[in-house]
Amino acid sequence: MIKIAPSLLSADFTRLRDEIDSVATADYLHFDVMDGVFVPNISIGLPVLEAVRAVTEMPIDVHLMITQPSRYAARFAECGADIVTFHVEADSAENIARAIAGVHSAGKRAGLALKPATEADAVLPYIGLLDMIVVMTVEPGFGGQKFMSGQMPKLIALRGMLDEKNPLCEIEIDGGVNPDTARLCIENGANVLVAGSDVFRADDRAARIEAIKRAG
Ligand code: DX5
Ligand code: ZN
């Protein structure tokens, strides 16, 4: 099943509750956390997650773009995230393993995200532990960037690795998704598509979510 995860980063923050309601037909709500160190932008964090958790039943998919995510991953799990993903480049191997265990101890799903320059093999040490892998198809930090189709060989490699070692693990694509690029991602083995600007720009967001979902 193909799942769509609208990214709250492209929502109107002055009307967050209405914005969340407008995408309620989607499968996950994608929640981008940026620290101004791992990426050159600062977004939203724990207090906003708690507020969002209080007004929606949607599964919340938190994407931590922060340095040393082992410091905070379990806190996000405890504050209402259903899935917590963080970057494999952002911490030591020991701490990445500890962060995955911390999220699982909170009863939530854990995932690893890969920047465009990071090879598929980077997830291998953790592959059996993961519930999600996020393939970035833009440089993390901002919404509204152009989709990097050069990431497709990595997606295909990850699909092959997961089919063999962890078939239940989801593969999420993050960055530049629209109905056209979604088709390519689905063909190459992704099953969760983050879409920020493409969904929130649309007048009929439910229709746009459906259009992306049906693209494959
Ligand atoms: C970028 C974020 C994305 C972003 C996607 O660093 O991780 O989730 O919101 O936005 P679009 O869909 O506009 O590329
Ligand atoms: Zn994201």
JSON list of C-alpha atoms and ligand atoms in Angstrom, two decimals:
[
{"chain": "A", "resi": 1, "resn": "MET", "atom": "CA", "xyz": [0.00, 0.00, 0.00]},
{"chain": "A", "resi": 2, "resn": "ILE", "atom": "CA", "xyz": [1.28, 3.47, -0.91]},
{"chain": "A", "resi": 3, "resn": "LYS", "atom": "CA", "xyz": [1.15, 5.97, 1.94]},
{"chain": "A", "resi": 4, "resn": "ILE", "atom": "CA", "xyz": [1.28, 9.76, 1.76]},
{"chain": "A", "resi": 5, "resn": "ALA", "atom": "CA", "xyz": [2.84, 11.90, 4.49]},
{"chain": "A", "resi": 6, "resn": "PRO", "atom": "CA", "xyz": [2.16, 15.65, 4.07]},
{"chain": "A", "resi": 7, "resn": "SER", "atom": "CA", "xyz": [4.97, 17.71, 5.58]},
{"chain": "A", "resi": 8, "resn": "LEU", "atom": "CA", "xyz": [3.81, 20.26, 8.12]},
{"chain": "A", "resi": 9, "resn": "LEU", "atom": "CA", "xyz": [6.81, 22.43, 7.19]},
{"chain": "A", "resi": 10, "resn": "SER", "atom": "CA", "xyz": [4.80, 23.81, 4.25]},
{"chain": "A", "resi": 11, "resn": "ALA", "atom": "CA", "xyz": [1.68, 24.53, 6.32]},
{"chain": "A", "resi": 12, "resn": "ASP", "atom": "CA", "xyz": [0.53, 27.97, 7.48]},
{"chain": "A", "resi": 13, "resn": "PHE", "atom": "CA", "xyz": [1.79, 27.96, 11.10]},
{"chain": "A", "resi": 14, "resn": "THR", "atom": "CA", "xyz": [-0.74, 30.61, 12.15]},
{"chain": "A", "resi": 15, "resn": "ARG", "atom": "CA", "xyz": [-3.55, 28.12, 11.44]},
{"chain": "A", "resi": 16, "resn": "LEU", "atom": "CA", "xyz": [-1.94, 24.82, 12.33]},
{"chain": "A", "resi": 17, "resn": "ARG", "atom": "CA", "xyz": [-5.04, 23.00, 13.51]},
{"chain": "A", "resi": 18, "resn": "ASP", "atom": "CA", "xyz": [-7.01, 23.77, 10.32]},
{"chain": "A", "resi": 19, "resn": "GLU", "atom": "CA", "xyz": [-3.98, 22.91, 8.22]},
{"chain": "A", "resi": 20, "resn": "ILE", "atom": "CA", "xyz": [-3.69, 19.50, 9.89]},
{"chain": "A", "resi": 21, "resn": "ASP", "atom": "CA", "xyz": [-7.43, 18.88, 9.40]},
{"chain": "A", "resi": 22, "resn": "SER", "atom": "CA", "xyz": [-7.05, 19.72, 5.70]},
{"chain": "A", "resi": 23, "resn": "VAL", "atom": "CA", "xyz": [-4.70, 16.75, 5.18]},
{"chain": "A", "resi": 24, "resn": "ALA", "atom": "CA", "xyz": [-6.45, 14.30, 7.50]},
{"chain": "A", "resi": 25, "resn": "THR", "atom": "CA", "xyz": [-7.12, 11.84, 4.65]},
{"chain": "A", "resi": 26, "resn": "ALA", "atom": "CA", "xyz": [-3.38, 11.18, 4.37]},
{"chain": "A", "resi": 27, "resn": "ASP", "atom": "CA", "xyz": [-1.64, 8.26, 6.08]},
{"chain": "A", "resi": 28, "resn": "TYR", "atom": "CA", "xyz": [1.03, 9.99, 8.18]},
{"chain": "A", "resi": 29, "resn": "LEU", "atom": "CA", "xyz": [1.72, 13.58, 9.23]},
{"chain": "A", "resi": 30, "resn": "HIS", "atom": "CA", "xyz": [5.40, 14.36, 8.53]},
{"chain": "A", "resi": 31, "resn": "PHE", "atom": "CA", "xyz": [6.96, 16.61, 11.21]},
{"chain": "A", "resi": 32, "resn": "ASP", "atom": "CA", "xyz": [10.36, 18.13, 10.34]},
{"chain": "A", "resi": 33, "resn": "VAL", "atom": "CA", "xyz": [12.64, 19.07, 13.23]},
{"chain": "A", "resi": 34, "resn": "MET", "atom": "CA", "xyz": [15.73, 21.16, 12.37]},
{"chain": "A", "resi": 35, "resn": "ASP", "atom": "CA", "xyz": [18.39, 22.45, 14.74]},
{"chain": "A", "resi": 36, "resn": "GLY", "atom": "CA", "xyz": [20.32, 24.98, 12.64]},
{"chain": "A", "resi": 37, "resn": "VAL", "atom": "CA", "xyz": [23.47, 22.84, 13.01]},
{"chain": "A", "resi": 38, "resn": "PHE", "atom": "CA", "xyz": [22.85, 19.59, 11.12]},
{"chain": "A", "resi": 39, "resn": "VAL", "atom": "CA", "xyz": [20.95, 21.64, 8.53]},
{"chain": "A", "resi": 40, "resn": "PRO", "atom": "CA", "xyz": [21.04, 25.40, 7.85]},
{"chain": "A", "resi": 41, "resn": "ASN", "atom": "CA", "xyz": [17.52, 26.04, 9.13]},
{"chain": "A", "resi": 42, "resn": "ILE", "atom": "CA", "xyz": [15.58, 25.91, 12.41]},
{"chain": "A", "resi": 43, "resn": "SER", "atom": "CA", "xyz": [11.97, 24.69, 12.49]},
{"chain": "A", "resi": 44, "resn": "ILE", "atom": "CA", "xyz": [9.80, 23.19, 15.21]},
{"chain": "A", "resi": 45, "resn": "GLY", "atom": "CA", "xyz": [10.38, 20.94, 18.22]},
{"chain": "A", "resi": 46, "resn": "LEU", "atom": "CA", "xyz": [8.92, 19.19, 21.26]},
{"chain": "A", "resi": 47, "resn": "PRO", "atom": "CA", "xyz": [6.31, 21.77, 22.43]},
{"chain": "A", "resi": 48, "resn": "VAL", "atom": "CA", "xyz": [4.82, 21.98, 18.95]},
{"chain": "A", "resi": 49, "resn": "LEU", "atom": "CA", "xyz": [4.77, 18.18, 18.68]},
{"chain": "A", "resi": 50, "resn": "GLU", "atom": "CA", "xyz": [2.81, 17.99, 21.95]},
{"chain": "A", "resi": 51, "resn": "ALA", "atom": "CA", "xyz": [0.32, 20.57, 20.67]},
{"chain": "A", "resi": 52, "resn": "VAL", "atom": "CA", "xyz": [-0.10, 18.77, 17.34]},
{"chain": "A", "resi": 53, "resn": "ARG", "atom": "CA", "xyz": [-0.49, 15.42, 19.12]},
{"chain": "A", "resi": 54, "resn": "ALA", "atom": "CA", "xyz": [-3.39, 16.86, 21.10]},
{"chain": "A", "resi": 55, "resn": "VAL", "atom": "CA", "xyz": [-5.40, 17.79, 18.00]},
{"chain": "A", "resi": 56, "resn": "THR", "atom": "CA", "xyz": [-4.93, 14.88, 15.60]},
{"chain": "A", "resi": 57, "resn": "GLU", "atom": "CA", "xyz": [-5.30, 11.12, 15.49]},
{"chain": "A", "resi": 58, "resn": "MET", "atom": "CA", "xyz": [-3.02, 10.88, 12.47]},
{"chain": "A", "resi": 59, "resn": "PRO", "atom": "CA", "xyz": [0.18, 8.88, 12.97]},
{"chain": "A", "resi": 60, "resn": "ILE", "atom": "CA", "xyz": [2.96, 11.45, 13.36]},
{"chain": "A", "resi": 61, "resn": "ASP", "atom": "CA", "xyz": [6.18, 10.74, 11.45]},
{"chain": "A", "resi": 62, "resn": "VAL", "atom": "CA", "xyz": [8.92, 12.84, 13.07]},
{"chain": "A", "resi": 63, "resn": "HIS", "atom": "CA", "xyz": [12.02, 13.52, 10.93]},
{"chain": "A", "resi": 64, "resn": "LEU", "atom": "CA", "xyz": [14.88, 14.73, 13.13]},
{"chain": "A", "resi": 65, "resn": "MET", "atom": "CA", "xyz": [17.42, 16.80, 11.19]},
{"chain": "A", "resi": 66, "resn": "ILE", "atom": "CA", "xyz": [19.54, 17.45, 14.26]},
{"chain": "A", "resi": 67, "resn": "THR", "atom": "CA", "xyz": [23.08, 16.68, 15.32]},
{"chain": "A", "resi": 68, "resn": "GLN", "atom": "CA", "xyz": [23.51, 13.83, 17.85]},
{"chain": "A", "resi": 69, "resn": "PRO", "atom": "CA", "xyz": [19.89, 12.64, 17.61]},
{"chain": "A", "resi": 70, "resn": "SER", "atom": "CA", "xyz": [20.56, 10.09, 20.38]},
{"chain": "A", "resi": 71, "resn": "ARG", "atom": "CA", "xyz": [20.08, 13.00, 22.81]},
{"chain": "A", "resi": 72, "resn": "TYR", "atom": "CA", "xyz": [16.44, 13.50, 21.80]},
{"chain": "A", "resi": 73, "resn": "ALA", "atom": "CA", "xyz": [15.02, 10.57, 19.82]},
{"chain": "A", "resi": 74, "resn": "ALA", "atom": "CA", "xyz": [13.34, 8.87, 22.79]},
{"chain": "A", "resi": 75, "resn": "ARG", "atom": "CA", "xyz": [11.91, 12.22, 24.01]},
{"chain": "A", "resi": 76, "resn": "PHE", "atom": "CA", "xyz": [10.14, 12.72, 20.68]},
{"chain": "A", "resi": 77, "resn": "ALA", "atom": "CA", "xyz": [8.78, 9.17, 20.92]},
{"chain": "A", "resi": 78, "resn": "GLU", "atom": "CA", "xyz": [7.45, 9.89, 24.41]},
{"chain": "A", "resi": 79, "resn": "CYS", "atom": "CA", "xyz": [5.95, 13.26, 23.37]},
{"chain": "A", "resi": 80, "resn": "GLY", "atom": "CA", "xyz": [3.62, 11.83, 20.75]},
{"chain": "A", "resi": 81, "resn": "ALA", "atom": "CA", "xyz": [5.55, 10.69, 17.67]},
{"chain": "A", "resi": 82, "resn": "ASP", "atom": "CA", "xyz": [4.52, 7.34, 16.21]},
{"chain": "A", "resi": 83, "resn": "ILE", "atom": "CA", "xyz": [7.63, 7.05, 14.05]},
{"chain": "A", "resi": 84, "resn": "VAL", "atom": "CA", "xyz": [10.93, 8.77, 14.85]},
{"chain": "A", "resi": 85, "resn": "THR", "atom": "CA", "xyz": [13.55, 8.92, 12.10]},
{"chain": "A", "resi": 86, "resn": "PHE", "atom": "CA", "xyz": [16.97, 10.50, 12.38]},
{"chain": "A", "resi": 87, "resn": "HIS", "atom": "CA", "xyz": [20.06, 10.81, 10.24]},
{"chain": "A", "resi": 88, "resn": "VAL", "atom": "CA", "xyz": [22.65, 8.05, 10.10]},
{"chain": "A", "resi": 89, "resn": "GLU", "atom": "CA", "xyz": [25.30, 10.75, 9.42]},
{"chain": "A", "resi": 90, "resn": "ALA", "atom": "CA", "xyz": [24.45, 12.68, 12.58]},
{"chain": "A", "resi": 91, "resn": "ASP", "atom": "CA", "xyz": [25.81, 10.47, 15.37]},
{"chain": "A", "resi": 92, "resn": "SER", "atom": "CA", "xyz": [28.30, 7.69, 16.22]},
{"chain": "A", "resi": 93, "resn": "ALA", "atom": "CA", "xyz": [27.40, 4.08, 15.38]},
{"chain": "A", "resi": 94, "resn": "GLU", "atom": "CA", "xyz": [27.03, 3.28, 19.04]},
{"chain": "A", "resi": 95, "resn": "ASN", "atom": "CA", "xyz": [24.69, 6.22, 19.62]},
{"chain": "A", "resi": 96, "resn": "ILE", "atom": "CA", "xyz": [22.60, 5.44, 16.53]},
{"chain": "A", "resi": 97, "resn": "ALA", "atom": "CA", "xyz": [21.99, 1.92, 17.87]},
{"chain": "A", "resi": 98, "resn": "ARG", "atom": "CA", "xyz": [21.16, 3.38, 21.29]},
{"chain": "A", "resi": 99, "resn": "ALA", "atom": "CA", "xyz": [18.71, 5.87, 19.78]},
{"chain": "A", "resi": 100, "resn": "ILE", "atom": "CA", "xyz": [16.89, 3.13, 17.84]},
{"chain": "A", "resi": 101, "resn": "ALA", "atom": "CA", "xyz": [16.60, 1.11, 21.06]},
{"chain": "A", "resi": 102, "resn": "GLY", "atom": "CA", "xyz": [15.34, 4.18, 22.93]},
{"chain": "A", "resi": 103, "resn": "VAL", "atom": "CA", "xyz": [12.53, 4.76, 20.44]},
{"chain": "A", "resi": 104, "resn": "HIS", "atom": "CA", "xyz": [11.56, 1.09, 20.56]},
{"chain": "A", "resi": 105, "resn": "SER", "atom": "CA", "xyz": [11.56, 1.17, 24.38]},
{"chain": "A", "resi": 106, "resn": "ALA", "atom": "CA", "xyz": [8.97, 3.95, 24.16]},
{"chain": "A", "resi": 107, "resn": "GLY", "atom": "CA", "xyz": [6.84, 1.60, 22.07]},
{"chain": "A", "resi": 108, "resn": "LYS", "atom": "CA", "xyz": [7.31, 3.54, 18.83]},
{"chain": "A", "resi": 109, "resn": "ARG", "atom": "CA", "xyz": [8.76, 2.85, 15.37]},
{"chain": "A", "resi": 110, "resn": "ALA", "atom": "CA", "xyz": [12.31, 3.92, 14.51]},
{"chain": "A", "resi": 111, "resn": "GLY", "atom": "CA", "xyz": [13.90, 4.85, 11.20]},
{"chain": "A", "resi": 112, "resn": "LEU", "atom": "CA", "xyz": [17.10, 6.12, 9.65]},
{"chain": "A", "resi": 113, "resn": "ALA", "atom": "CA", "xyz": [17.36, 8.89, 7.04]},
{"chain": "A", "resi": 114, "resn": "LEU", "atom": "CA", "xyz": [20.09, 9.27, 4.42]},
{"chain": "A", "resi": 115, "resn": "LYS", "atom": "CA", "xyz": [21.29, 12.56, 2.92]},
{"chain": "A", "resi": 116, "resn": "PRO", "atom": "CA", "xyz": [21.76, 12.50, -0.86]},
{"chain": "A", "resi": 117, "resn": "ALA", "atom": "CA", "xyz": [25.54, 11.92, -0.61]},
{"chain": "A", "resi": 118, "resn": "THR", "atom": "CA", "xyz": [25.18, 8.97, 1.79]},
{"chain": "A", "resi": 119, "resn": "GLU", "atom": "CA", "xyz": [25.46, 5.44, 0.36]},
{"chain": "A", "resi": 120, "resn": "ALA", "atom": "CA", "xyz": [22.79, 2.79, 0.87]},
{"chain": "A", "resi": 121, "resn": "ASP", "atom": "CA", "xyz": [25.31, 0.62, 2.75]},
{"chain": "A", "resi": 122, "resn": "ALA", "atom": "CA", "xyz": [25.31, 3.10, 5.66]},
{"chain": "A", "resi": 123, "resn": "VAL", "atom": "CA", "xyz": [22.14, 1.47, 7.02]},
{"chain": "A", "resi": 124, "resn": "LEU", "atom": "CA", "xyz": [23.50, -2.09, 6.88]},
{"chain": "A", "resi": 125, "resn": "PRO", "atom": "CA", "xyz": [24.68, -2.30, 10.52]},
{"chain": "A", "resi": 126, "resn": "TYR", "atom": "CA", "xyz": [21.12, -1.50, 11.69]},
{"chain": "A", "resi": 127, "resn": "ILE", "atom": "CA", "xyz": [19.01, -2.98, 8.92]},
{"chain": "A", "resi": 128, "resn": "GLY", "atom": "CA", "xyz": [17.25, -5.64, 10.98]},
{"chain": "A", "resi": 129, "resn": "LEU", "atom": "CA", "xyz": [16.26, -3.08, 13.63]},
{"chain": "A", "resi": 130, "resn": "LEU", "atom": "CA", "xyz": [14.59, -0.53, 11.37]},
{"chain": "A", "resi": 131, "resn": "ASP", "atom": "CA", "xyz": [10.90, 0.18, 10.74]},
{"chain": "A", "resi": 132, "resn": "MET", "atom": "CA", "xyz": [11.59, 2.87, 8.12]},
{"chain": "A", "resi": 133, "resn": "ILE", "atom": "CA", "xyz": [14.38, 4.17, 5.89]},
{"chain": "A", "resi": 134, "resn": "VAL", "atom": "CA", "xyz": [14.09, 7.72, 4.55]},
{"chain": "A", "resi": 135, "resn": "VAL", "atom": "CA", "xyz": [15.78, 8.47, 1.24]},
{"chain": "A", "resi": 136, "resn": "MET", "atom": "CA", "xyz": [16.27, 12.23, 0.91]},
{"chain": "A", "resi": 137, "resn": "THR", "atom": "CA", "xyz": [15.67, 13.43, -2.64]},
{"chain": "A", "resi": 138, "resn": "VAL", "atom": "CA", "xyz": [16.69, 17.01, -1.74]},
{"chain": "A", "resi": 139, "resn": "GLU", "atom": "CA", "xyz": [19.40, 18.34, 0.57]},
{"chain": "A", "resi": 140, "resn": "PRO", "atom": "CA", "xyz": [17.62, 18.43, 3.94]},
{"chain": "A", "resi": 141, "resn": "GLY", "atom": "CA", "xyz": [16.76, 21.86, 5.33]},
{"chain": "A", "resi": 142, "resn": "PHE", "atom": "CA", "xyz": [14.03, 23.42, 3.22]},
{"chain": "A", "resi": 143, "resn": "GLY", "atom": "CA", "xyz": [10.75, 22.60, 1.53]},
{"chain": "A", "resi": 144, "resn": "GLY", "atom": "CA", "xyz": [10.04, 23.41, -2.09]},
{"chain": "A", "resi": 145, "resn": "GLN", "atom": "CA", "xyz": [13.29, 22.14, -3.64]},
{"chain": "A", "resi": 146, "resn": "LYS", "atom": "CA", "xyz": [13.70, 20.18, -6.86]},
{"chain": "A", "resi": 147, "resn": "PHE", "atom": "CA", "xyz": [13.52, 16.37, -6.78]},
{"chain": "A", "resi": 148, "resn": "MET", "atom": "CA", "xyz": [16.91, 14.66, -7.28]},
{"chain": "A", "resi": 149, "resn": "SER", "atom": "CA", "xyz": [16.23, 11.74, -9.63]},
{"chain": "A", "resi": 150, "resn": "GLY", "atom": "CA", "xyz": [19.87, 10.69, -9.18]},
{"chain": "A", "resi": 151, "resn": "GLN", "atom": "CA", "xyz": [18.81, 9.12, -5.88]},
{"chain": "A", "resi": 152, "resn": "MET", "atom": "CA", "xyz": [16.85, 6.36, -7.64]},
{"chain": "A", "resi": 153, "resn": "PRO", "atom": "CA", "xyz": [19.77, 3.86, -7.82]},
{"chain": "A", "resi": 154, "resn": "LYS", "atom": "CA", "xyz": [20.11, 4.15, -4.03]},
{"chain": "A", "resi": 155, "resn": "LEU", "atom": "CA", "xyz": [16.38, 3.53, -3.61]},
{"chain": "A", "resi": 156, "resn": "ILE", "atom": "CA", "xyz": [16.61, 0.42, -5.79]},
{"chain": "A", "resi": 157, "resn": "ALA", "atom": "CA", "xyz": [19.61, -0.84, -3.80]},
{"chain": "A", "resi": 158, "resn": "LEU", "atom": "CA", "xyz": [17.78, -0.31, -0.49]},
{"chain": "A", "resi": 159, "resn": "ARG", "atom": "CA", "xyz": [14.66, -2.07, -1.77]},
{"chain": "A", "resi": 160, "resn": "GLY", "atom": "CA", "xyz": [16.84, -5.06, -2.68]},
{"chain": "A", "resi": 161, "resn": "MET", "atom": "CA", "xyz": [18.56, -5.09, 0.71]},
{"chain": "A", "resi": 162, "resn": "LEU", "atom": "CA", "xyz": [15.24, -4.86, 2.57]},
{"chain": "A", "resi": 163, "resn": "ASP", "atom": "CA", "xyz": [13.51, -7.53, 0.47]},
{"chain": "A", "resi": 164, "resn": "GLU", "atom": "CA", "xyz": [16.23, -9.88, 1.64]},
{"chain": "A", "resi": 165, "resn": "LYS", "atom": "CA", "xyz": [16.83, -8.74, 5.21]},
{"chain": "A", "resi": 166, "resn": "ASN", "atom": "CA", "xyz": [13.78, -6.84, 6.53]},
{"chain": "A", "resi": 167, "resn": "PRO", "atom": "CA", "xyz": [10.79, -6.87, 4.14]},
{"chain": "A", "resi": 168, "resn": "LEU", "atom": "CA", "xyz": [8.41, -5.13, 6.57]},
{"chain": "A", "resi": 169, "resn": "CYS", "atom": "CA", "xyz": [10.61, -2.02, 6.78]},
{"chain": "A", "resi": 170, "resn": "GLU", "atom": "CA", "xyz": [9.05, 0.94, 4.94]},
{"chain": "A", "resi": 171, "resn": "ILE", "atom": "CA", "xyz": [10.96, 3.14, 2.50]},
{"chain": "A", "resi": 172, "resn": "GLU", "atom": "CA", "xyz": [9.99, 6.80, 2.57]},
{"chain": "A", "resi": 173, "resn": "ILE", "atom": "CA", "xyz": [10.99, 9.39, -0.03]},
{"chain": "A", "resi": 174, "resn": "ASP", "atom": "CA", "xyz": [11.40, 12.95, 1.22]},
{"chain": "A", "resi": 175, "resn": "GLY", "atom": "CA", "xyz": [11.84, 15.99, -1.03]},
{"chain": "A", "resi": 176, "resn": "GLY", "atom": "CA", "xyz": [10.35, 17.29, -4.26]},
{"chain": "A", "resi": 177, "resn": "VAL", "atom": "CA", "xyz": [7.51, 14.76, -4.44]},
{"chain": "A", "resi": 178, "resn": "ASN", "atom": "CA", "xyz": [4.62, 15.51, -6.83]},
{"chain": "A", "resi": 179, "resn": "PRO", "atom": "CA", "xyz": [2.47, 13.12, -8.90]},
{"chain": "A", "resi": 180, "resn": "ASP", "atom": "CA", "xyz": [5.20, 12.81, -11.56]},
{"chain": "A", "resi": 181, "resn": "THR", "atom": "CA", "xyz": [8.14, 12.15, -9.28]},
{"chain": "A", "resi": 182, "resn": "ALA", "atom": "CA", "xyz": [5.94, 9.95, -7.06]},
{"chain": "A", "resi": 183, "resn": "ARG", "atom": "CA", "xyz": [5.46, 7.54, -9.97]},
{"chain": "A", "resi": 184, "resn": "LEU", "atom": "CA", "xyz": [9.20, 7.10, -10.32]},
{"chain": "A", "resi": 185, "resn": "CYS", "atom": "CA", "xyz": [9.64, 6.51, -6.58]},
{"chain": "A", "resi": 186, "resn": "ILE", "atom": "CA", "xyz": [6.85, 3.93, -6.43]},
{"chain": "A", "resi": 187, "resn": "GLU", "atom": "CA", "xyz": [8.23, 2.10, -9.47]},
{"chain": "A", "resi": 188, "resn": "ASN", "atom": "CA", "xyz": [11.61, 1.92, -7.78]},
{"chain": "A", "resi": 189, "resn": "GLY", "atom": "CA", "xyz": [10.32, 0.48, -4.51]},
{"chain": "A", "resi": 190, "resn": "ALA", "atom": "CA", "xyz": [9.26, 3.32, -2.18]},
{"chain": "A", "resi": 191, "resn": "ASN", "atom": "CA", "xyz": [5.98, 2.94, -0.27]},
{"chain": "A", "resi": 192, "resn": "VAL", "atom": "CA", "xyz": [5.77, 6.19, 1.73]},
{"chain": "A", "resi": 193, "resn": "LEU", "atom": "CA", "xyz": [5.92, 9.59, 0.03]},
{"chain": "A", "resi": 194, "resn": "VAL", "atom": "CA", "xyz": [6.43, 12.83, 1.92]},
{"chain": "A", "resi": 195, "resn": "ALA", "atom": "CA", "xyz": [4.88, 15.80, 0.12]},
{"chain": "A", "resi": 196, "resn": "GLY", "atom": "CA", "xyz": [5.11, 19.30, 1.54]},
{"chain": "A", "resi": 197, "resn": "SER", "atom": "CA", "xyz": [4.78, 22.14, -0.91]},
{"chain": "A", "resi": 198, "resn": "ASP", "atom": "CA", "xyz": [2.91, 20.10, -3.52]},
{"chain": "A", "resi": 199, "resn": "VAL", "atom": "CA", "xyz": [0.07, 19.25, -1.11]},
{"chain": "A", "resi": 200, "resn": "PHE", "atom": "CA", "xyz": [-0.13, 22.51, 0.84]},
{"chain": "A", "resi": 201, "resn": "ARG", "atom": "CA", "xyz": [-0.09, 24.60, -2.35]},
{"chain": "A", "resi": 202, "resn": "ALA", "atom": "CA", "xyz": [-3.19, 22.80, -3.63]},
{"chain": "A", "resi": 203, "resn": "ASP", "atom": "CA", "xyz": [-6.67, 24.27, -3.09]},
{"chain": "A", "resi": 204, "resn": "ASP", "atom": "CA", "xyz": [-8.12, 20.76, -2.78]},
{"chain": "A", "resi": 205, "resn": "ARG", "atom": "CA", "xyz": [-5.58, 18.99, -0.63]},
{"chain": "A", "resi": 206, "resn": "ALA", "atom": "CA", "xyz": [-7.51, 15.74, -0.31]},
{"chain": "A", "resi": 207, "resn": "ALA", "atom": "CA", "xyz": [-7.62, 15.50, -4.12]},
{"chain": "A", "resi": 208, "resn": "ARG", "atom": "CA", "xyz": [-3.91, 16.22, -4.36]},
{"chain": "A", "resi": 209, "resn": "ILE", "atom": "CA", "xyz": [-3.09, 13.54, -1.76]},
{"chain": "A", "resi": 210, "resn": "GLU", "atom": "CA", "xyz": [-5.19, 11.07, -3.77]},
{"chain": "A", "resi": 211, "resn": "ALA", "atom": "CA", "xyz": [-3.46, 12.11, -7.01]},
{"chain": "A", "resi": 212, "resn": "ILE", "atom": "CA", "xyz": [-0.02, 11.44, -5.56]},
{"chain": "A", "resi": 213, "resn": "LYS", "atom": "CA", "xyz": [-1.20, 8.14, -4.09]},
{"chain": "A", "resi": 214, "resn": "ARG", "atom": "CA", "xyz": [-2.59, 6.97, -7.40]},
{"chain": "A", "resi": 215, "resn": "ALA", "atom": "CA", "xyz": [0.47, 8.09, -9.37]},
{"chain": "A", "resi": 216, "resn": "GLY", "atom": "CA", "xyz": [2.08, 4.67, -9.33]},
{"chain": "B", "resi": 1, "resn": "DX5", "atom": "C1", "xyz": [13.29, 18.93, 3.86]},
{"chain": "B", "resi": 1, "resn": "DX5", "atom": "C2", "xyz": [12.24, 18.22, 4.67]},
{"chain": "B", "resi": 1, "resn": "DX5", "atom": "C3", "xyz": [11.08, 17.81, 3.88]},
{"chain": "B", "resi": 1, "resn": "DX5", "atom": "C4", "xyz": [10.31, 18.95, 3.24]},
{"chain": "B", "resi": 1, "resn": "DX5", "atom": "C5", "xyz": [9.72, 18.44, 1.96]},
{"chain": "B", "resi": 1, "resn": "DX5", "atom": "O1", "xyz": [14.45, 19.03, 4.60]},
{"chain": "B", "resi": 1, "resn": "DX5", "atom": "O2", "xyz": [12.78, 17.06, 5.29]},
{"chain": "B", "resi": 1, "resn": "DX5", "atom": "O3", "xyz": [10.20, 16.96, 4.61]},
{"chain": "B", "resi": 1, "resn": "DX5", "atom": "O4", "xyz": [9.28, 19.47, 4.04]},
{"chain": "B", "resi": 1, "resn": "DX5", "atom": "O5", "xyz": [9.14, 19.50, 1.28]},
{"chain": "B", "resi": 1, "resn": "DX5", "atom": "P1", "xyz": [8.77, 19.40, -0.27]},
{"chain": "B", "resi": 1, "resn": "DX5", "atom": "O6", "xyz": [7.78, 18.29, -0.43]},
{"chain": "B", "resi": 1, "resn": "DX5", "atom": "O7", "xyz": [8.23, 20.75, -0.55]},
{"chain": "B", "resi": 1, "resn": "DX5", "atom": "O8", "xyz": [10.06, 19.09, -1.02]},
{"chain": "B", "resi": 2, "resn": "ZN", "atom": "ZN", "xyz": [11.34, 15.60, 6.18]}
]
